[in-house]
Short mmCIF file of C-alpha atoms in Angstrom, two decimals:
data_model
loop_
_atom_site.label_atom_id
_atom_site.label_comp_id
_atom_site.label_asym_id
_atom_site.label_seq_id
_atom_site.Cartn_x
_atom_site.Cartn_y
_atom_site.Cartn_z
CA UNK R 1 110.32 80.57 101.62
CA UNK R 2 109.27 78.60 98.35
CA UNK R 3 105.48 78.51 99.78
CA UNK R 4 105.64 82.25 100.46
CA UNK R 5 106.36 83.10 96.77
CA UNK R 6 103.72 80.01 95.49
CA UNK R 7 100.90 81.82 97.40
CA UNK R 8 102.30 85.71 96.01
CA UNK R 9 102.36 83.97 92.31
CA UNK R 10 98.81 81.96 93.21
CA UNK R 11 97.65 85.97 94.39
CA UNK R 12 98.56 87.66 90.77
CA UNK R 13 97.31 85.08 89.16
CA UNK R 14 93.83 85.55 90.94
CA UNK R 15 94.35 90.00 90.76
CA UNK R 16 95.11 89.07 86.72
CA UNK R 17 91.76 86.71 86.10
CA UNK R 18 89.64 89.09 88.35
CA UNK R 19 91.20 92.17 85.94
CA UNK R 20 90.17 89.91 82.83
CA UNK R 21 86.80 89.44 84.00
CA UNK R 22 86.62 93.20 84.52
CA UNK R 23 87.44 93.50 80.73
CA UNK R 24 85.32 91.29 79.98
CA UNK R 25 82.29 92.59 81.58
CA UNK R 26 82.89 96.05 80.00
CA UNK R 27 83.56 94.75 76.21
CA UNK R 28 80.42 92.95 77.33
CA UNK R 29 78.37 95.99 78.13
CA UNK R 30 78.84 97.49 74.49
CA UNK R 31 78.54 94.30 72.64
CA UNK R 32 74.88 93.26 73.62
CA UNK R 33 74.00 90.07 75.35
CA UNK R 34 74.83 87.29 74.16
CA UNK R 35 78.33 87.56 74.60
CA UNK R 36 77.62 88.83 78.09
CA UNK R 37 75.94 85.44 78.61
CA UNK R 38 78.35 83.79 77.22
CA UNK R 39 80.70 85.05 79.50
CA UNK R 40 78.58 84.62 82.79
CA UNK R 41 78.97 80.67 82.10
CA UNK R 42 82.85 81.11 81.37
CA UNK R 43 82.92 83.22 84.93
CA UNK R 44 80.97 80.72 86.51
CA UNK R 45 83.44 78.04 85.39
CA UNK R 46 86.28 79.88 86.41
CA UNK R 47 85.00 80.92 89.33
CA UNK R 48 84.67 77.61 90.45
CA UNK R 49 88.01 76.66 89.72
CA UNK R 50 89.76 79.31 91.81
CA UNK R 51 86.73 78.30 94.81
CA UNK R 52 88.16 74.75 93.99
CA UNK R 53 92.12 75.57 94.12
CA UNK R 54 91.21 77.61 97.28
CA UNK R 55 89.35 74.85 99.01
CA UNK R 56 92.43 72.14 97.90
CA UNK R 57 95.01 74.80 99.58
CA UNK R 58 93.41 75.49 102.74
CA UNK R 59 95.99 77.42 104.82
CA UNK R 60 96.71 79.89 101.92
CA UNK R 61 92.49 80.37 102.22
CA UNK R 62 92.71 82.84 104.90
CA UNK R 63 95.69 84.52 103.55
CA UNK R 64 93.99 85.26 100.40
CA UNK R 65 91.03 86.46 102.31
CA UNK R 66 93.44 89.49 103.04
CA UNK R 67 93.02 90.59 99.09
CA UNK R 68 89.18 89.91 98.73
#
């Protein structure tokens, strides 16, 4: 039961960084570059980190593959 709810919580914490990312990208758009490549690197980071959480909690893996 607990692990259910972990993996729910892990899943709107990865819907709320993908919507943040989407923000990003269009504030991004209108401000010229250099935040935009700013940004890429931060993505790139963070992007990483939820591969890297994924990869540590291999069973929930193919449940999240559900929400990709």
């Amino acid at each position: 039961m607990f692990l259910k709810f972990y993996r729910v919580e892990k899943l709107v914490d990865r819907l709320a960084l993908s919507r943040d990312s989407l923000n990003e990208r269009v504030y991004n758009s209108r401000n010229g570059s250099k935040e935009r490549k700013e940004s890429r690197g931060r993505k790139l980071i963070r992007d990483k980190r939820v591969k890297e959480n994924l990869r540590l909690r291999g069973g929930a893996e193919a449940f999240m593959w559900n929400f990709r």
